[in-house]
Amino acid sequence: MTATEGTHTDRPRPDRSGPERPGHGGHGSERAGQDRPGSAKRDTYTPETLLAVAVRVFNERGYDGTSMEHLSKAAGISKSSIYHHVAGKEELLRRAVSRALDGLFAVLEEPQAVRGRAIERVEHVTRRTVEVLMAELPYVTLLLRVRGNTRAERWALERRREFDQRVADLLKAAAADGDLRADVDIRLATRLLFGMINSLVEWYRPHPGGAAEQDQLADTVVRLAFDGLRTG
């Protein structure tokens, strides 16, 4: 019998464990990771470093297949320590997909994306979308895999559709300017463009000193897409 379970008294002991969290079995299970030597390391995580661990596990197991226990084991800290940083795994998901979406929407506000001919703007957005995908690969990968089963996922899907629509509008404007071939269906071109860009998450893997390779990849995507779409 542990010290916290030792003797009975007539006066109730104050509950210092805080509100019970989902997935916890009360004060015994919540403290288990801290009571067993070697079972959990000291929590030195920041919100960002904990988020990186969560994203890795979500991508490996799928969001639906990940429990707080999986996240606890991957981080090497107790579940109660994770709850010190976030309300639960859906908050981690929302933070992760927000990071990817913030990067993508920021591209649409860059000067090269809002000024000039539509064809030049959409080429810039395409190049920068590829660069954001490579820079935030785990987060964009997770964004592309959400299924809409939770409120956070549905929100992410809606934001993705909004981004896609804004790029599609640029393609339509470029076609209206006469800079895209008239015999190409813009809706089909939009889907093919995003299909090519999004497929990068399945095979692209960064490595140290790969800046030149990243530039080449972004250039190649733009050339492959727009050499066949431009009128001249």
mmCIF file of N, CA, C and O in Angstrom, residues 103-114 117-135 140 163-172 174 180 186 189-200 214-230:
data_model
loop_
_atom_site.group_PDB
_atom_site.id
_atom_site.type_symbol
_atom_site.label_atom_id
_atom_site.label_comp_id
_atom_site.label_asym_id
_atom_site.label_seq_id
_atom_site.Cartn_x
_atom_site.Cartn_y
_atom_site.Cartn_z
ATOM 1 N N GLY A 103 0.372 28.631 -42.931
ATOM 2 C CA GLY A 103 1.441 28.756 -43.918
ATOM 3 C C GLY A 103 0.898 28.886 -45.333
ATOM 4 O O GLY A 103 1.394 29.690 -46.133
ATOM 5 N N LEU A 104 -0.120 28.109 -45.654
ATOM 6 C CA LEU A 104 -0.696 28.145 -46.998
ATOM 7 C C LEU A 104 -1.426 29.461 -47.262
ATOM 8 O O LEU A 104 -1.251 30.076 -48.321
ATOM 9 N N PHE A 105 -2.234 29.903 -46.313
ATOM 10 C CA PHE A 105 -2.979 31.146 -46.519
ATOM 11 C C PHE A 105 -2.059 32.364 -46.532
ATOM 12 O O PHE A 105 -2.366 33.369 -47.192
ATOM 13 N N ALA A 106 -0.948 32.288 -45.825
ATOM 14 C CA ALA A 106 0.016 33.394 -45.866
ATOM 15 C C ALA A 106 0.567 33.591 -47.274
ATOM 16 O O ALA A 106 0.865 34.720 -47.683
ATOM 17 N N VAL A 107 0.701 32.507 -48.027
ATOM 18 C CA VAL A 107 1.184 32.599 -49.412
ATOM 19 C C VAL A 107 0.251 33.488 -50.234
ATOM 20 O O VAL A 107 0.704 34.286 -51.072
ATOM 21 N N LEU A 108 -1.046 33.380 -50.012
ATOM 22 C CA LEU A 108 -2.021 34.139 -50.800
ATOM 23 C C LEU A 108 -1.954 35.635 -50.519
ATOM 24 O O LEU A 108 -2.502 36.428 -51.300
ATOM 25 N N GLU A 109 -1.301 36.031 -49.435
ATOM 26 C CA GLU A 109 -1.191 37.441 -49.081
ATOM 27 C C GLU A 109 0.151 38.037 -49.486
ATOM 28 O O GLU A 109 0.376 39.238 -49.271
ATOM 29 N N GLU A 110 1.042 37.244 -50.018
ATOM 30 C CA GLU A 110 2.340 37.761 -50.444
ATOM 31 C C GLU A 110 2.168 38.696 -51.637
ATOM 32 O O GLU A 110 1.256 38.513 -52.449
ATOM 33 N N PRO A 111 3.035 39.708 -51.773
ATOM 34 C CA PRO A 111 2.885 40.680 -52.862
ATOM 35 C C PRO A 111 2.780 40.046 -54.252
ATOM 36 O O PRO A 111 1.964 40.474 -55.073
ATOM 37 N N GLN A 112 3.579 39.010 -54.506
ATOM 38 C CA GLN A 112 3.559 38.367 -55.822
ATOM 39 C C GLN A 112 2.264 37.605 -56.073
ATOM 40 O O GLN A 112 1.978 37.239 -57.213
ATOM 41 N N ALA A 113 1.503 37.362 -55.007
ATOM 42 C CA ALA A 113 0.241 36.636 -55.153
ATOM 43 C C ALA A 113 -0.950 37.567 -55.336
ATOM 44 O O ALA A 113 -2.039 37.105 -55.687
ATOM 45 N N VAL A 114 -0.751 38.849 -55.098
ATOM 46 C CA VAL A 114 -1.875 39.790 -55.172
ATOM 47 C C VAL A 114 -1.687 40.867 -56.236
ATOM 48 O O VAL A 114 -2.627 41.614 -56.530
ATOM 49 N N ARG A 117 -0.258 40.022 -63.390
ATOM 50 C CA ARG A 117 -1.182 39.194 -64.161
ATOM 51 C C ARG A 117 -1.514 37.925 -63.391
ATOM 52 O O ARG A 117 -0.693 37.389 -62.641
ATOM 53 N N ALA A 118 -2.714 37.423 -63.612
ATOM 54 C CA ALA A 118 -3.176 36.250 -62.869
ATOM 55 C C ALA A 118 -2.264 35.050 -63.085
ATOM 56 O O ALA A 118 -2.029 34.268 -62.157
ATOM 57 N N ILE A 119 -1.734 34.864 -64.301
ATOM 58 C CA ILE A 119 -0.886 33.707 -64.583
ATOM 59 C C ILE A 119 0.381 33.746 -63.746
ATOM 60 O O ILE A 119 0.844 32.726 -63.226
ATOM 61 N N GLU A 120 0.954 34.952 -63.591
ATOM 62 C CA GLU A 120 2.165 35.093 -62.778
ATOM 63 C C GLU A 120 1.841 34.867 -61.305
ATOM 64 O O GLU A 120 2.639 34.276 -60.555
ATOM 65 N N ARG A 121 0.686 35.328 -60.881
ATOM 66 C CA ARG A 121 0.283 35.161 -59.485
ATOM 67 C C ARG A 121 0.044 33.692 -59.154
ATOM 68 O O ARG A 121 0.486 33.199 -58.108
ATOM 69 N N VAL A 122 -0.624 32.967 -60.046
ATOM 70 C CA VAL A 122 -0.911 31.560 -59.751
ATOM 71 C C VAL A 122 0.353 30.717 -59.838
ATOM 72 O O VAL A 122 0.498 29.736 -59.093
ATOM 73 N N GLU A 123 1.296 31.087 -60.692
ATOM 74 C CA GLU A 123 2.574 30.373 -60.719
ATOM 75 C C GLU A 123 3.335 30.600 -59.406
ATOM 76 O O GLU A 123 3.948 29.669 -58.863
ATOM 77 N N HIS A 124 3.297 31.838 -58.916
ATOM 78 C CA HIS A 124 3.951 32.119 -57.640
ATOM 79 C C HIS A 124 3.297 31.323 -56.513
ATOM 80 O O HIS A 124 3.997 30.723 -55.681
ATOM 81 N N VAL A 125 1.964 31.311 -56.478
ATOM 82 C CA VAL A 125 1.262 30.572 -55.429
ATOM 83 C C VAL A 125 1.589 29.086 -55.509
ATOM 84 O O VAL A 125 1.782 28.422 -54.478
ATOM 85 N N THR A 126 1.674 28.549 -56.714
ATOM 86 C CA THR A 126 2.010 27.131 -56.872
ATOM 87 C C THR A 126 3.396 26.840 -56.327
ATOM 88 O O THR A 126 3.594 25.884 -55.555
ATOM 89 N N ARG A 127 4.366 27.665 -56.710
ATOM 90 C CA ARG A 127 5.735 27.466 -56.229
ATOM 91 C C ARG A 127 5.793 27.545 -54.702
ATOM 92 O O ARG A 127 6.383 26.701 -54.035
ATOM 93 N N ARG A 128 5.156 28.566 -54.147
ATOM 94 C CA ARG A 128 5.226 28.752 -52.704
ATOM 95 C C ARG A 128 4.443 27.681 -51.945
ATOM 96 O O ARG A 128 4.818 27.294 -50.834
ATOM 97 N N THR A 129 3.377 27.166 -52.532
ATOM 98 C CA THR A 129 2.648 26.070 -51.902
ATOM 99 C C THR A 129 3.541 24.843 -51.772
ATOM 100 O O THR A 129 3.551 24.167 -50.728
ATOM 101 N N VAL A 130 4.303 24.555 -52.817
ATOM 102 C CA VAL A 130 5.253 23.446 -52.760
ATOM 103 C C VAL A 130 6.292 23.696 -51.673
ATOM 104 O O VAL A 130 6.647 22.784 -50.905
ATOM 105 N N GLU A 131 6.774 24.930 -51.576
ATOM 106 C CA GLU A 131 7.783 25.248 -50.568
ATOM 107 C C GLU A 131 7.226 25.124 -49.152
ATOM 108 O O GLU A 131 7.921 24.627 -48.247
ATOM 109 N N VAL A 132 5.995 25.567 -48.942
ATOM 110 C CA VAL A 132 5.372 25.411 -47.622
ATOM 111 C C VAL A 132 5.201 23.936 -47.297
ATOM 112 O O VAL A 132 5.448 23.506 -46.168
ATOM 113 N N LEU A 133 4.773 23.155 -48.271
ATOM 114 C CA LEU A 133 4.605 21.714 -48.045
ATOM 115 C C LEU A 133 5.926 21.083 -47.606
ATOM 116 O O LEU A 133 5.945 20.289 -46.657
ATOM 117 N N MET A 134 7.024 21.449 -48.258
ATOM 118 C CA MET A 134 8.310 20.864 -47.892
ATOM 119 C C MET A 134 8.773 21.354 -46.530
ATOM 120 O O MET A 134 9.342 20.597 -45.739
ATOM 121 N N ALA A 135 8.535 22.629 -46.223
ATOM 122 C CA ALA A 135 8.987 23.196 -44.956
ATOM 123 C C ALA A 135 8.170 22.675 -43.772
ATOM 124 O O ALA A 135 8.696 22.521 -42.661
ATOM 125 N N VAL A 140 1.489 19.467 -43.008
ATOM 126 C CA VAL A 140 0.675 19.426 -44.226
ATOM 127 C C VAL A 140 0.216 17.999 -44.506
ATOM 128 O O VAL A 140 -0.911 17.769 -44.949
ATOM 129 N N PHE A 163 -9.002 27.460 -49.502
ATOM 130 C CA PHE A 163 -7.705 27.694 -50.156
ATOM 131 C C PHE A 163 -7.741 27.208 -51.605
ATOM 132 O O PHE A 163 -7.309 27.923 -52.522
ATOM 133 N N ASP A 164 -8.254 26.005 -51.811
ATOM 134 C CA ASP A 164 -8.335 25.455 -53.166
ATOM 135 C C ASP A 164 -9.161 26.354 -54.089
ATOM 136 O O ASP A 164 -8.814 26.559 -55.261
ATOM 137 N N GLN A 165 -10.239 26.896 -53.556
ATOM 138 C CA GLN A 165 -11.094 27.748 -54.364
ATOM 139 C C GLN A 165 -10.386 29.035 -54.772
ATOM 140 O O GLN A 165 -10.547 29.509 -55.901
ATOM 141 N N ARG A 166 -9.603 29.579 -53.886
ATOM 142 C CA ARG A 166 -8.888 30.810 -54.218
ATOM 143 C C ARG A 166 -7.836 30.567 -55.295
ATOM 144 O O ARG A 166 -7.615 31.420 -56.167
ATOM 145 N N VAL A 167 -7.206 29.424 -55.268
ATOM 146 C CA VAL A 167 -6.257 29.089 -56.335
ATOM 147 C C VAL A 167 -7.008 28.838 -57.640
ATOM 148 O O VAL A 167 -6.587 29.270 -58.713
ATOM 149 N N ALA A 168 -8.146 28.151 -57.555
ATOM 150 C CA ALA A 168 -8.963 27.917 -58.747
ATOM 151 C C ALA A 168 -9.418 29.234 -59.359
ATOM 152 O O ALA A 168 -9.448 29.383 -60.598
ATOM 153 N N ASP A 169 -9.744 30.216 -58.528
ATOM 154 C CA ASP A 169 -10.150 31.527 -59.041
ATOM 155 C C ASP A 169 -9.010 32.201 -59.799
ATOM 156 O O ASP A 169 -9.239 32.892 -60.801
ATOM 157 N N LEU A 170 -7.786 32.021 -59.326
ATOM 158 C CA LEU A 170 -6.634 32.573 -60.053
ATOM 159 C C LEU A 170 -6.474 31.913 -61.418
ATOM 160 O O LEU A 170 -6.171 32.578 -62.416
ATOM 161 N N LEU A 171 -6.678 30.599 -61.455
ATOM 162 C CA LEU A 171 -6.601 29.899 -62.737
ATOM 163 C C LEU A 171 -7.690 30.389 -63.697
ATOM 164 O O LEU A 171 -7.444 30.594 -64.894
ATOM 165 N N LYS A 172 -8.878 30.595 -63.185
ATOM 166 C CA LYS A 172 -9.964 31.105 -64.022
ATOM 167 C C LYS A 172 -9.632 32.499 -64.549
ATOM 168 O O LYS A 172 -9.898 32.818 -65.725
ATOM 169 N N ALA A 174 -6.645 33.716 -65.041
ATOM 170 C CA ALA A 174 -5.594 33.571 -66.051
ATOM 171 C C ALA A 174 -6.172 33.112 -67.381
ATOM 172 O O ALA A 174 -5.745 33.564 -68.451
ATOM 173 N N LEU A 180 -4.064 31.067 -70.508
ATOM 174 C CA LEU A 180 -4.150 29.615 -70.440
ATOM 175 C C LEU A 180 -4.879 29.098 -71.668
ATOM 176 O O LEU A 180 -5.751 29.776 -72.221
ATOM 177 N N ILE A 186 -10.749 24.145 -66.853
ATOM 178 C CA ILE A 186 -10.093 24.729 -65.680
ATOM 179 C C ILE A 186 -10.336 23.896 -64.427
ATOM 180 O O ILE A 186 -9.442 23.726 -63.595
ATOM 181 N N ALA A 189 -8.006 21.050 -64.639
ATOM 182 C CA ALA A 189 -6.634 21.522 -64.444
ATOM 183 C C ALA A 189 -6.364 21.800 -62.967
ATOM 184 O O ALA A 189 -5.276 21.498 -62.452
ATOM 185 N N THR A 190 -7.343 22.348 -62.274
ATOM 186 C CA THR A 190 -7.188 22.639 -60.851
ATOM 187 C C THR A 190 -6.985 21.360 -60.063
ATOM 188 O O THR A 190 -6.095 21.265 -59.202
ATOM 189 N N ARG A 191 -7.794 20.351 -60.358
ATOM 190 C CA ARG A 191 -7.663 19.079 -59.635
ATOM 191 C C ARG A 191 -6.321 18.413 -59.918
ATOM 192 O O ARG A 191 -5.686 17.856 -59.009
ATOM 193 N N LEU A 192 -5.893 18.466 -61.161
ATOM 194 C CA LEU A 192 -4.608 17.851 -61.506
ATOM 195 C C LEU A 192 -3.446 18.596 -60.854
ATOM 196 O O LEU A 192 -2.477 17.979 -60.408
ATOM 197 N N LEU A 193 -3.553 19.922 -60.796
ATOM 198 C CA LEU A 193 -2.503 20.714 -60.167
ATOM 199 C C LEU A 193 -2.377 20.354 -58.689
ATOM 200 O O LEU A 193 -1.279 20.075 -58.196
ATOM 201 N N PHE A 194 -3.496 20.333 -57.987
ATOM 202 C CA PHE A 194 -3.441 19.979 -56.572
ATOM 203 C C PHE A 194 -3.050 18.519 -56.365
ATOM 204 O O PHE A 194 -2.384 18.182 -55.387
ATOM 205 N N GLY A 195 -3.469 17.658 -57.274
ATOM 206 C CA GLY A 195 -3.076 16.257 -57.165
ATOM 207 C C GLY A 195 -1.569 16.088 -57.235
ATOM 208 O O GLY A 195 -0.983 15.314 -56.465
ATOM 209 N N MET A 196 -0.937 16.831 -58.148
ATOM 210 C CA MET A 196 0.523 16.751 -58.277
ATOM 211 C C MET A 196 1.207 17.304 -57.035
ATOM 212 O O MET A 196 2.149 16.691 -56.502
ATOM 213 N N ILE A 197 0.744 18.456 -56.557
ATOM 214 C CA ILE A 197 1.367 19.061 -55.378
ATOM 215 C C ILE A 197 1.168 18.180 -54.138
ATOM 216 O O ILE A 197 2.121 17.881 -53.407
ATOM 217 N N ASN A 198 -0.064 17.750 -53.904
ATOM 218 C CA ASN A 198 -0.358 16.992 -52.682
ATOM 219 C C ASN A 198 0.324 15.626 -52.659
ATOM 220 O O ASN A 198 0.580 15.081 -51.579
ATOM 221 N N SER A 199 0.619 15.076 -53.828
ATOM 222 C CA SER A 199 1.272 13.761 -53.868
ATOM 223 C C SER A 199 2.678 13.801 -53.290
ATOM 224 O O SER A 199 3.235 12.749 -52.939
ATOM 225 N N LEU A 200 3.242 14.992 -53.162
ATOM 226 C CA LEU A 200 4.604 15.097 -52.638
ATOM 227 C C LEU A 200 4.702 14.546 -51.218
ATOM 228 O O LEU A 200 5.751 14.036 -50.821
ATOM 229 N N GLN A 214 15.229 21.309 -53.061
ATOM 230 C CA GLN A 214 13.892 21.851 -52.845
ATOM 231 C C GLN A 214 13.552 22.900 -53.897
ATOM 232 O O GLN A 214 12.438 22.934 -54.424
ATOM 233 N N ASP A 215 14.529 23.772 -54.209
ATOM 234 C CA ASP A 215 14.307 24.772 -55.254
ATOM 235 C C ASP A 215 14.032 24.099 -56.591
ATOM 236 O O ASP A 215 13.146 24.520 -57.344
ATOM 237 N N GLN A 216 14.793 23.049 -56.885
ATOM 238 C CA GLN A 216 14.614 22.338 -58.145
ATOM 239 C C GLN A 216 13.252 21.669 -58.210
ATOM 240 O O GLN A 216 12.591 21.689 -59.259
ATOM 241 N N LEU A 217 12.811 21.105 -57.102
ATOM 242 C CA LEU A 217 11.509 20.448 -57.066
ATOM 243 C C LEU A 217 10.389 21.457 -57.294
ATOM 244 O O LEU A 217 9.460 21.208 -58.075
ATOM 245 N N ALA A 218 10.465 22.609 -56.631
ATOM 246 C CA ALA A 218 9.442 23.637 -56.814
ATOM 247 C C ALA A 218 9.425 24.126 -58.266
ATOM 248 O O ALA A 218 8.356 24.304 -58.866
ATOM 249 N N ASP A 219 10.605 24.344 -58.840
ATOM 250 C CA ASP A 219 10.689 24.768 -60.250
ATOM 251 C C ASP A 219 10.087 23.725 -61.180
ATOM 252 O O ASP A 219 9.374 24.062 -62.140
ATOM 253 N N THR A 220 10.350 22.462 -60.895
ATOM 254 C CA THR A 220 9.862 21.385 -61.758
ATOM 255 C C THR A 220 8.340 21.304 -61.730
ATOM 256 O O THR A 220 7.702 21.126 -62.770
ATOM 257 N N VAL A 221 7.760 21.440 -60.555
ATOM 258 C CA VAL A 221 6.290 21.398 -60.454
ATOM 259 C C VAL A 221 5.678 22.530 -61.267
ATOM 260 O O VAL A 221 4.714 22.319 -62.024
ATOM 261 N N VAL A 222 6.244 23.721 -61.139
ATOM 262 C CA VAL A 222 5.702 24.870 -61.889
ATOM 263 C C VAL A 222 5.849 24.648 -63.388
ATOM 264 O O VAL A 222 4.903 24.895 -64.157
ATOM 265 N N ARG A 223 6.999 24.162 -63.832
ATOM 266 C CA ARG A 223 7.207 23.940 -65.266
ATOM 267 C C ARG A 223 6.271 22.863 -65.802
ATOM 268 O O ARG A 223 5.665 23.028 -66.869
ATOM 269 N N LEU A 224 6.187 21.751 -65.093
ATOM 270 C CA LEU A 224 5.323 20.673 -65.556
ATOM 271 C C LEU A 224 3.873 21.122 -65.669
ATOM 272 O O LEU A 224 3.154 20.756 -66.604
ATOM 273 N N ALA A 225 3.433 21.925 -64.689
ATOM 274 C CA ALA A 225 2.040 22.360 -64.681
ATOM 275 C C ALA A 225 1.761 23.407 -65.747
ATOM 276 O O ALA A 225 0.812 23.269 -66.540
ATOM 277 N N PHE A 226 2.593 24.416 -65.824
ATOM 278 C CA PHE A 226 2.230 25.584 -66.627
ATOM 279 C C PHE A 226 2.818 25.600 -68.021
ATOM 280 O O PHE A 226 2.301 26.324 -68.882
ATOM 281 N N ASP A 227 3.875 24.813 -68.284
ATOM 282 C CA ASP A 227 4.325 24.710 -69.669
ATOM 283 C C ASP A 227 3.241 24.104 -70.535
ATOM 284 O O ASP A 227 3.123 24.421 -71.715
ATOM 285 N N GLY A 228 2.426 23.229 -69.944
ATOM 286 C CA GLY A 228 1.342 22.620 -70.713
ATOM 287 C C GLY A 228 0.050 23.406 -70.694
ATOM 288 O O GLY A 228 -0.839 23.159 -71.512
ATOM 289 N N LEU A 229 -0.054 24.394 -69.784
ATOM 290 C CA LEU A 229 -1.273 25.171 -69.665
ATOM 291 C C LEU A 229 -1.187 26.532 -70.347
ATOM 292 O O LEU A 229 -2.205 27.051 -70.807
ATOM 293 N N ARG A 230 -0.014 27.086 -70.403
ATOM 294 C CA ARG A 230 0.146 28.433 -70.986
ATOM 295 C C ARG A 230 -0.169 28.417 -72.487
ATOM 296 O O ARG A 230 0.074 27.411 -73.182
#
